[in-house]
């Protein structure tokens, strides 16, 4: 078995890329900001642009300190390794990215177990969490960490409200657990909920934000939390090979994204709503009403699997991703505009023969 990704068919251009918000390309203005970046040695602490990104992101998320990393996956793994010891248990939604999509990292790297909790749209209640709290005993694994995903990716891009987060964090803290937020799309949530990002993250001890999703940077994520936590997390970053050299060039792209690409996430949410409405009119397709920029749909009524639907779209220049046999995902971002959404809907209608 080879796990190397298949090479794209470069002769078959993608015109409307709804596969993922990770597919955005850096704009010319973002690349110009990268060219102008002051740089130093990131792992030695002498890159001023990386420090600026960390300070600005820590302030945005309302945390004391922050650390720049190559990816969101590494932020999750470093955070888990720093919070936990081997044998500990993490409580997370059963569809959480750390469970399904990080190659078993929590087990392989940190030796922890994840207990999956149920809940609609990727969100579990304080009551469900409380029901999973074990009495402390010599027999049970130490319950160390509660993990929440904002927005809940497989939950359809659903947002935890500030109140839902506070209720869950209160239960966690009352039982000696910390709360870690996988904030891959935390800024989508802040924009959709119309609250400050620091209010969304207030009840979480640690949080990271991805710059390669809707924010449109080519690389990077920032993990934030208490200063002593970030201080310890640095050792795990070093251990996993995540320390960088002239990181300022990438940090400059992320700073550009902070300055230009947050408020416009509302456009992506409007485009997602329009896409969902358009797709819902296609015979045989049912659509989950989006809260942010992810539109999940079911192809059962068309007689096509989600993979068949996706492969009929591909030669026509449209991509979507496949989540389950009959469940697919279309994602809006800064490289798709309202006109392309209309065009994509028309093409989808055509491929199902509607
Ligand atoms: C994309 C994503 C990640 C991983 O981020 P990368 O930067 O791609 O490593 C983690 N969690 C969620 C919810 C995501 O959507």
Short mmCIF file of C-alpha atoms and ligand atoms in Angstrom, two decimals:
data_model
loop_
_atom_site.label_atom_id
_atom_site.label_comp_id
_atom_site.label_asym_id
_atom_site.label_seq_id
_atom_site.Cartn_x
_atom_site.Cartn_y
_atom_site.Cartn_z
CA UNK A 1 0.00 0.00 0.00
CA UNK A 2 1.34 3.41 -0.92
CA UNK A 3 0.09 6.43 0.92
CA UNK A 4 1.60 8.87 -1.54
CA UNK A 5 -1.11 11.13 -2.97
CA UNK A 6 -2.04 10.66 -6.62
CA UNK A 7 -0.75 13.45 -8.81
CA UNK A 8 -3.43 15.80 -10.08
CA UNK A 9 -4.30 15.69 -13.76
CA UNK A 10 -2.67 19.00 -14.63
CA UNK A 11 -4.19 18.90 -18.12
CA UNK A 12 -7.67 19.10 -16.64
CA UNK A 13 -7.94 22.52 -15.03
CA UNK A 14 -10.17 23.18 -12.03
CA UNK A 15 -12.26 26.30 -12.65
CA UNK A 16 -14.51 26.25 -9.61
CA UNK A 17 -12.76 24.65 -6.66
CA UNK A 18 -15.26 23.78 -3.94
CA UNK A 19 -13.10 20.93 -2.65
CA UNK A 20 -11.66 22.79 0.31
CA UNK A 21 -10.83 26.25 1.63
CA UNK A 22 -7.26 24.94 1.87
CA UNK A 23 -7.09 25.23 -1.93
CA UNK A 24 -6.88 29.02 -1.94
CA UNK A 25 -3.82 30.53 -3.62
CA UNK A 26 -1.97 33.47 -2.09
CA UNK A 27 -3.00 36.70 -3.82
CA UNK A 28 -0.47 38.98 -5.47
CA UNK A 29 -0.79 41.45 -2.58
CA UNK A 30 -0.15 38.68 -0.06
CA UNK A 31 2.93 37.57 -2.02
CA UNK A 32 4.19 41.16 -2.08
CA UNK A 33 3.87 41.26 1.72
CA UNK A 34 5.96 38.06 1.82
CA UNK A 35 8.65 39.63 -0.39
CA UNK A 36 8.94 42.61 1.94
CA UNK A 37 9.11 40.52 5.15
CA UNK A 38 11.88 41.08 7.65
CA UNK A 39 13.34 37.72 8.57
CA UNK A 40 15.57 36.01 11.10
CA UNK A 41 16.00 32.57 12.63
CA UNK A 42 12.58 31.51 13.89
CA UNK A 43 13.76 28.70 16.15
CA UNK A 44 16.42 30.91 17.66
CA UNK A 45 13.88 33.67 18.40
CA UNK A 46 15.36 36.26 16.05
CA UNK A 47 12.63 36.46 13.41
CA UNK A 48 10.74 39.71 14.09
CA UNK A 49 7.88 38.97 11.69
CA UNK A 50 7.10 35.65 13.38
CA UNK A 51 7.07 37.39 16.78
CA UNK A 52 4.72 40.01 15.38
CA UNK A 53 2.36 37.33 14.05
CA UNK A 54 2.42 35.50 17.39
CA UNK A 55 1.74 38.68 19.39
CA UNK A 56 -1.10 39.75 17.12
CA UNK A 57 -2.71 36.30 17.09
CA UNK A 58 -2.40 35.94 20.87
CA UNK A 59 -4.16 39.31 21.26
CA UNK A 60 -6.86 38.37 18.74
CA UNK A 61 -7.57 35.10 20.57
CA UNK A 62 -7.27 36.67 24.03
CA UNK A 63 -4.34 34.52 25.17
CA UNK A 64 -1.01 35.38 26.81
CA UNK A 65 1.36 33.82 24.31
CA UNK A 66 1.45 32.07 20.95
CA UNK A 67 3.67 29.95 18.75
CA UNK A 68 3.86 29.69 14.93
CA UNK A 69 3.72 26.22 13.42
CA UNK A 70 3.68 24.77 9.92
CA UNK A 71 0.18 23.29 10.19
CA UNK A 72 -2.95 22.95 12.24
CA UNK A 73 -2.34 19.24 12.63
CA UNK A 74 0.97 20.00 14.32
CA UNK A 75 -0.77 22.52 16.61
CA UNK A 76 -3.19 19.80 17.74
CA UNK A 77 -0.44 17.24 18.23
CA UNK A 78 1.87 19.61 20.11
CA UNK A 79 -1.03 20.80 22.28
CA UNK A 80 -2.11 17.24 23.11
CA UNK A 81 1.46 16.18 23.90
CA UNK A 82 1.93 19.22 26.15
CA UNK A 83 -1.38 18.82 28.01
CA UNK A 84 -1.31 15.03 28.43
CA UNK A 85 0.79 12.11 29.63
CA UNK A 86 0.69 8.55 28.21
CA UNK A 87 -2.41 6.72 29.42
CA UNK A 88 -4.50 9.90 29.70
CA UNK A 89 -7.93 10.19 28.14
CA UNK A 90 -9.16 12.99 25.91
CA UNK A 91 -12.88 13.63 25.54
CA UNK A 92 -13.85 14.87 22.10
CA UNK A 93 -16.71 14.60 19.65
CA UNK A 94 -16.72 11.23 17.88
CA UNK A 95 -16.27 12.99 14.52
CA UNK A 96 -13.38 15.18 15.69
CA UNK A 97 -10.51 15.82 13.29
CA UNK A 98 -8.00 14.60 15.92
CA UNK A 99 -9.84 11.28 15.89
CA UNK A 100 -10.48 10.81 12.17
CA UNK A 101 -7.86 12.71 10.27
CA UNK A 102 -4.50 13.00 12.04
CA UNK A 103 -3.18 9.52 11.28
CA UNK A 104 -3.57 8.32 14.86
CA UNK A 105 -1.21 11.02 16.14
CA UNK A 106 -2.67 11.26 19.66
CA UNK A 107 -1.97 7.53 20.16
CA UNK A 108 1.29 7.40 18.25
CA UNK A 109 2.87 10.56 19.64
CA UNK A 110 1.31 11.12 23.06
CA UNK A 111 0.09 7.64 24.02
CA UNK A 112 -3.36 8.98 24.87
CA UNK A 113 -6.82 7.56 24.31
CA UNK A 114 -9.72 9.50 22.84
CA UNK A 115 -13.26 8.89 24.04
CA UNK A 116 -15.70 9.95 21.32
CA UNK A 117 -18.83 11.78 22.46
CA UNK A 118 -22.09 11.95 20.51
CA UNK A 119 -23.86 15.16 19.61
CA UNK A 120 -25.71 16.78 16.73
CA UNK A 121 -23.63 18.66 14.15
CA UNK A 122 -20.32 17.92 15.82
CA UNK A 123 -21.29 19.59 19.09
CA UNK A 124 -21.75 17.75 22.39
CA UNK A 125 -23.60 19.16 25.38
CA UNK A 126 -22.33 19.82 28.90
CA UNK A 127 -24.70 17.06 30.00
CA UNK A 128 -23.16 14.54 27.59
CA UNK A 129 -19.71 15.53 28.81
CA UNK A 130 -20.75 15.17 32.42
CA UNK A 131 -22.13 11.71 31.59
CA UNK A 132 -18.68 10.69 30.35
CA UNK A 133 -16.82 11.86 33.45
CA UNK A 134 -15.49 8.83 35.31
CA UNK A 135 -15.16 8.71 39.07
CA UNK A 136 -11.47 9.10 39.86
CA UNK A 137 -10.02 5.71 40.63
CA UNK A 138 -6.93 3.63 40.20
CA UNK A 139 -8.72 1.74 37.41
CA UNK A 140 -9.68 4.59 35.12
CA UNK A 141 -7.46 6.56 32.77
CA UNK A 142 -6.78 10.10 33.98
CA UNK A 143 -9.21 12.36 32.13
CA UNK A 144 -6.98 15.23 31.17
CA UNK A 145 -8.42 17.16 28.28
CA UNK A 146 -11.68 18.12 26.58
CA UNK A 147 -11.33 18.99 22.92
CA UNK A 148 -13.81 21.06 20.91
CA UNK A 149 -13.71 21.86 17.22
CA UNK A 150 -14.71 25.34 16.07
CA UNK A 151 -16.28 25.22 13.57
CA UNK A 152 -17.19 21.52 13.70
CA UNK A 153 -15.93 20.34 10.32
CA UNK A 154 -17.84 17.08 9.89
CA UNK A 155 -20.71 18.66 11.78
CA UNK A 156 -21.28 20.80 8.70
CA UNK A 157 -19.24 23.84 9.74
CA UNK A 158 -21.50 24.31 12.77
CA UNK A 159 -20.57 26.89 15.39
CA UNK A 160 -20.37 26.29 19.11
CA UNK A 161 -22.00 29.32 20.74
CA UNK A 162 -20.17 31.15 23.51
CA UNK A 163 -22.72 29.75 25.99
CA UNK A 164 -22.32 26.15 24.79
CA UNK A 165 -18.55 26.47 25.13
CA UNK A 166 -18.79 27.98 28.58
CA UNK A 167 -21.11 25.20 29.80
CA UNK A 168 -18.77 22.48 28.52
CA UNK A 169 -15.68 24.23 29.88
CA UNK A 170 -17.31 24.61 33.30
CA UNK A 171 -17.84 20.85 33.50
CA UNK A 172 -14.28 20.18 32.28
CA UNK A 173 -12.67 22.60 34.73
CA UNK A 174 -14.81 21.38 37.64
CA UNK A 175 -13.33 17.91 37.02
CA UNK A 176 -9.73 19.00 36.69
CA UNK A 177 -9.60 18.89 32.88
CA UNK A 178 -8.28 21.52 30.50
CA UNK A 179 -10.09 22.58 27.35
CA UNK A 180 -8.35 22.70 23.98
CA UNK A 181 -10.03 24.24 20.94
CA UNK A 182 -9.19 23.01 17.45
CA UNK A 183 -9.86 26.42 15.98
CA UNK A 184 -9.06 25.58 12.36
CA UNK A 185 -12.05 27.82 11.43
CA UNK A 186 -12.54 29.72 14.69
CA UNK A 187 -12.60 33.03 12.80
CA UNK A 188 -15.43 31.75 10.58
CA UNK A 189 -17.32 31.10 13.81
CA UNK A 190 -16.55 34.55 15.23
CA UNK A 191 -17.74 36.21 12.02
CA UNK A 192 -20.88 34.05 11.78
CA UNK A 193 -21.76 34.53 15.47
CA UNK A 194 -20.90 38.25 15.27
CA UNK A 195 -18.80 38.10 18.42
CA UNK A 196 -15.15 38.90 19.07
CA UNK A 197 -12.80 35.95 18.48
CA UNK A 198 -11.52 36.39 22.05
CA UNK A 199 -15.06 35.84 23.36
CA UNK A 200 -15.35 32.62 21.36
CA UNK A 201 -12.07 31.34 22.82
CA UNK A 202 -12.46 32.74 26.36
CA UNK A 203 -13.46 29.51 28.09
CA UNK A 204 -10.76 27.42 26.34
CA UNK A 205 -7.31 27.10 27.88
CA UNK A 206 -5.57 26.64 24.54
CA UNK A 207 -6.61 27.27 20.94
CA UNK A 208 -5.07 27.46 17.49
CA UNK A 209 -6.17 29.07 14.26
CA UNK A 210 -5.34 27.91 10.77
CA UNK A 211 -4.09 30.45 8.25
CA UNK A 212 -4.39 28.03 5.33
CA UNK A 213 -8.17 27.66 5.43
CA UNK A 214 -10.44 30.63 4.72
CA UNK A 215 -7.68 33.11 5.58
CA UNK A 216 -5.89 32.24 2.36
CA UNK A 217 -2.24 31.94 3.41
CA UNK A 218 -0.07 29.23 1.83
CA UNK A 219 1.24 27.79 5.09
CA UNK A 220 0.97 28.12 8.86
CA UNK A 221 -1.13 27.95 11.98
CA UNK A 222 -0.72 29.62 15.37
CA UNK A 223 -1.25 27.91 18.75
CA UNK A 224 -2.10 30.21 21.67
CA UNK A 225 -2.48 29.77 25.42
CA UNK A 226 -0.94 30.61 28.79
CA UNK A 227 2.72 31.63 28.65
CA UNK A 228 3.96 28.63 30.66
CA UNK A 229 2.02 26.26 28.36
CA UNK A 230 3.49 27.82 25.23
CA UNK A 231 6.91 27.68 26.84
CA UNK A 232 6.57 23.93 27.33
CA UNK A 233 4.97 23.42 23.94
CA UNK A 234 8.16 24.76 22.35
CA UNK A 235 9.98 21.59 23.33
CA UNK A 236 7.40 19.43 21.53
CA UNK A 237 7.56 21.68 18.49
CA UNK A 238 11.31 21.21 18.42
CA UNK A 239 11.01 17.47 19.01
CA UNK A 240 8.59 17.02 16.11
CA UNK A 241 10.71 19.09 13.74
CA UNK A 242 8.31 22.00 13.63
CA UNK A 243 10.83 24.73 14.43
CA UNK A 244 11.60 26.83 11.40
CA UNK A 245 14.31 29.16 10.13
CA UNK A 246 13.31 32.19 8.04
CA UNK A 247 9.67 31.80 9.04
CA UNK A 248 9.04 35.51 8.59
CA UNK A 249 8.18 35.10 4.95
CA UNK A 250 5.25 32.84 5.80
CA UNK A 251 4.36 34.83 8.90
CA UNK A 252 4.06 37.92 6.68
CA UNK A 253 1.42 36.14 4.60
CA UNK A 254 -0.46 35.30 7.81
CA UNK A 255 -0.25 38.92 9.03
CA UNK A 256 -1.58 40.02 5.65
CA UNK A 257 -4.47 37.57 6.16
CA UNK A 258 -5.20 38.99 9.63
CA UNK A 259 -5.40 42.47 8.14
CA UNK A 260 -7.39 41.70 4.99
CA UNK A 261 -9.14 38.35 5.07
CA UNK A 262 -11.16 38.10 8.29
CA UNK A 263 -14.19 40.34 7.70
CA UNK A 264 -14.58 38.99 4.19
CA UNK A 265 -15.32 35.51 5.59
CA UNK A 266 -18.92 36.81 5.69
CA UNK A 267 -18.84 36.74 1.86
CA UNK A 268 -17.94 33.03 1.98
CA UNK A 269 -20.86 32.41 4.33
CA UNK A 270 -23.24 34.26 1.99
CA UNK A 271 -21.91 32.25 -0.96
CA UNK A 272 -22.36 29.02 1.01
CA UNK A 273 -25.99 29.94 1.77
CA UNK A 274 -26.59 30.65 -1.93
CA UNK A 275 -24.90 27.40 -2.92
CA UNK A 276 -27.01 25.43 -0.44
CA UNK A 277 -30.20 27.05 -1.73
CA UNK A 278 -29.27 26.34 -5.33
CA UNK A 279 -28.26 22.73 -4.64
CA UNK A 280 -31.45 22.09 -2.67
CA UNK A 281 -33.41 22.76 -5.90
CA UNK A 282 -31.56 19.96 -7.73
CA UNK A 283 -33.72 16.82 -7.88
CA UNK A 284 -32.35 14.04 -5.66
CA UNK A 285 -29.95 16.19 -3.64
CA UNK A 286 -30.65 17.12 -0.05
CA UNK A 287 -28.59 19.80 1.65
CA UNK A 288 -27.71 20.49 5.28
CA UNK A 289 -28.32 24.19 5.95
CA UNK A 290 -24.86 25.74 6.35
CA UNK A 291 -23.89 27.97 9.27
CA UNK A 292 -20.57 29.03 7.79
CA UNK A 293 -18.60 28.10 4.64
CA UNK A 294 -19.08 24.31 4.52
CA UNK A 295 -22.04 22.86 2.61
CA UNK A 296 -22.67 19.17 3.21
CA UNK A 297 -25.10 17.40 0.92
CA UNK A 298 -26.55 13.94 0.35
CA UNK A 299 -26.72 12.40 -3.12
CA UNK A 300 -28.87 9.34 -2.29
CA UNK A 301 -31.89 10.57 -4.28
CA UNK A 302 -29.84 10.97 -7.46
CA UNK A 303 -28.83 7.31 -7.51
CA UNK A 304 -25.18 8.43 -7.53
CA UNK A 305 -22.70 7.99 -4.72
CA UNK A 306 -20.96 11.15 -3.59
CA UNK A 307 -17.81 9.88 -5.34
CA UNK A 308 -19.69 9.34 -8.61
CA UNK A 309 -21.22 12.80 -8.34
CA UNK A 310 -17.75 14.29 -7.72
CA UNK A 311 -16.18 12.42 -10.62
CA UNK A 312 -18.88 13.63 -13.03
CA UNK A 313 -18.24 17.21 -11.95
CA UNK A 314 -14.48 17.01 -12.32
CA UNK A 315 -14.21 17.00 -16.17
CA UNK A 316 -16.47 20.06 -16.18
CA UNK A 317 -13.98 21.92 -13.99
CA UNK A 318 -15.86 21.72 -10.66
CA UNK A 319 -14.54 19.92 -7.57
CA UNK A 320 -16.28 18.87 -4.36
CA UNK A 321 -15.04 16.48 -1.69
CA UNK A 322 -16.44 13.16 -0.56
CA UNK A 323 -17.13 12.63 3.12
CA UNK A 324 -19.08 9.36 3.24
CA UNK A 325 -20.62 7.04 0.61
CA UNK A 326 -23.53 9.39 -0.12
CA UNK A 327 -22.37 12.51 1.74
CA UNK A 328 -20.26 15.15 0.05
CA UNK A 329 -18.94 18.59 0.93
CA UNK A 330 -18.69 21.79 -1.04
CA UNK A 331 -16.69 24.57 0.50
CA UNK A 332 -16.65 28.30 -0.26
CA UNK A 333 -13.59 30.52 0.12
CA UNK A 334 -11.88 33.61 -1.22
CA UNK A 335 -11.14 32.09 -4.62
CA UNK A 336 -14.84 31.50 -5.50
CA UNK A 337 -17.28 34.32 -6.16
CA UNK A 338 -21.07 34.51 -6.35
CA UNK A 339 -21.11 34.10 -10.14
CA UNK A 340 -19.08 30.89 -9.91
CA UNK A 341 -21.51 29.56 -7.31
CA UNK A 342 -24.38 30.01 -9.77
CA UNK A 343 -22.36 28.36 -12.49
CA UNK A 344 -21.44 25.43 -10.20
CA UNK A 345 -25.10 24.85 -9.35
CA UNK A 346 -26.00 24.76 -13.05
CA UNK A 347 -23.23 22.22 -13.72
CA UNK A 348 -24.34 20.07 -10.78
CA UNK A 349 -27.89 20.08 -12.09
CA UNK A 350 -26.59 18.94 -15.46
CA UNK A 351 -24.52 16.00 -14.12
CA UNK A 352 -27.43 14.52 -12.18
CA UNK A 353 -29.65 14.88 -15.24
CA UNK A 354 -31.98 17.27 -13.39
C1 LIG B 1 -7.91 21.35 8.37
C2 LIG B 1 -8.21 20.98 9.77
C3 LIG B 1 -7.19 20.59 10.63
C4 LIG B 1 -5.75 20.42 10.19
O1 LIG B 1 -5.18 21.59 9.75
P1 LIG B 1 -3.91 21.54 8.74
O2 LIG B 1 -3.41 22.94 8.78
O3 LIG B 1 -4.47 21.13 7.41
O4 LIG B 1 -2.95 20.56 9.29
C5 LIG B 1 -7.53 20.29 11.94
N1 LIG B 1 -8.80 20.38 12.36
C6 LIG B 1 -9.81 20.75 11.56
C7 LIG B 1 -11.19 20.85 12.10
C8 LIG B 1 -9.55 21.05 10.23
O5 LIG B 1 -10.56 21.40 9.42
#
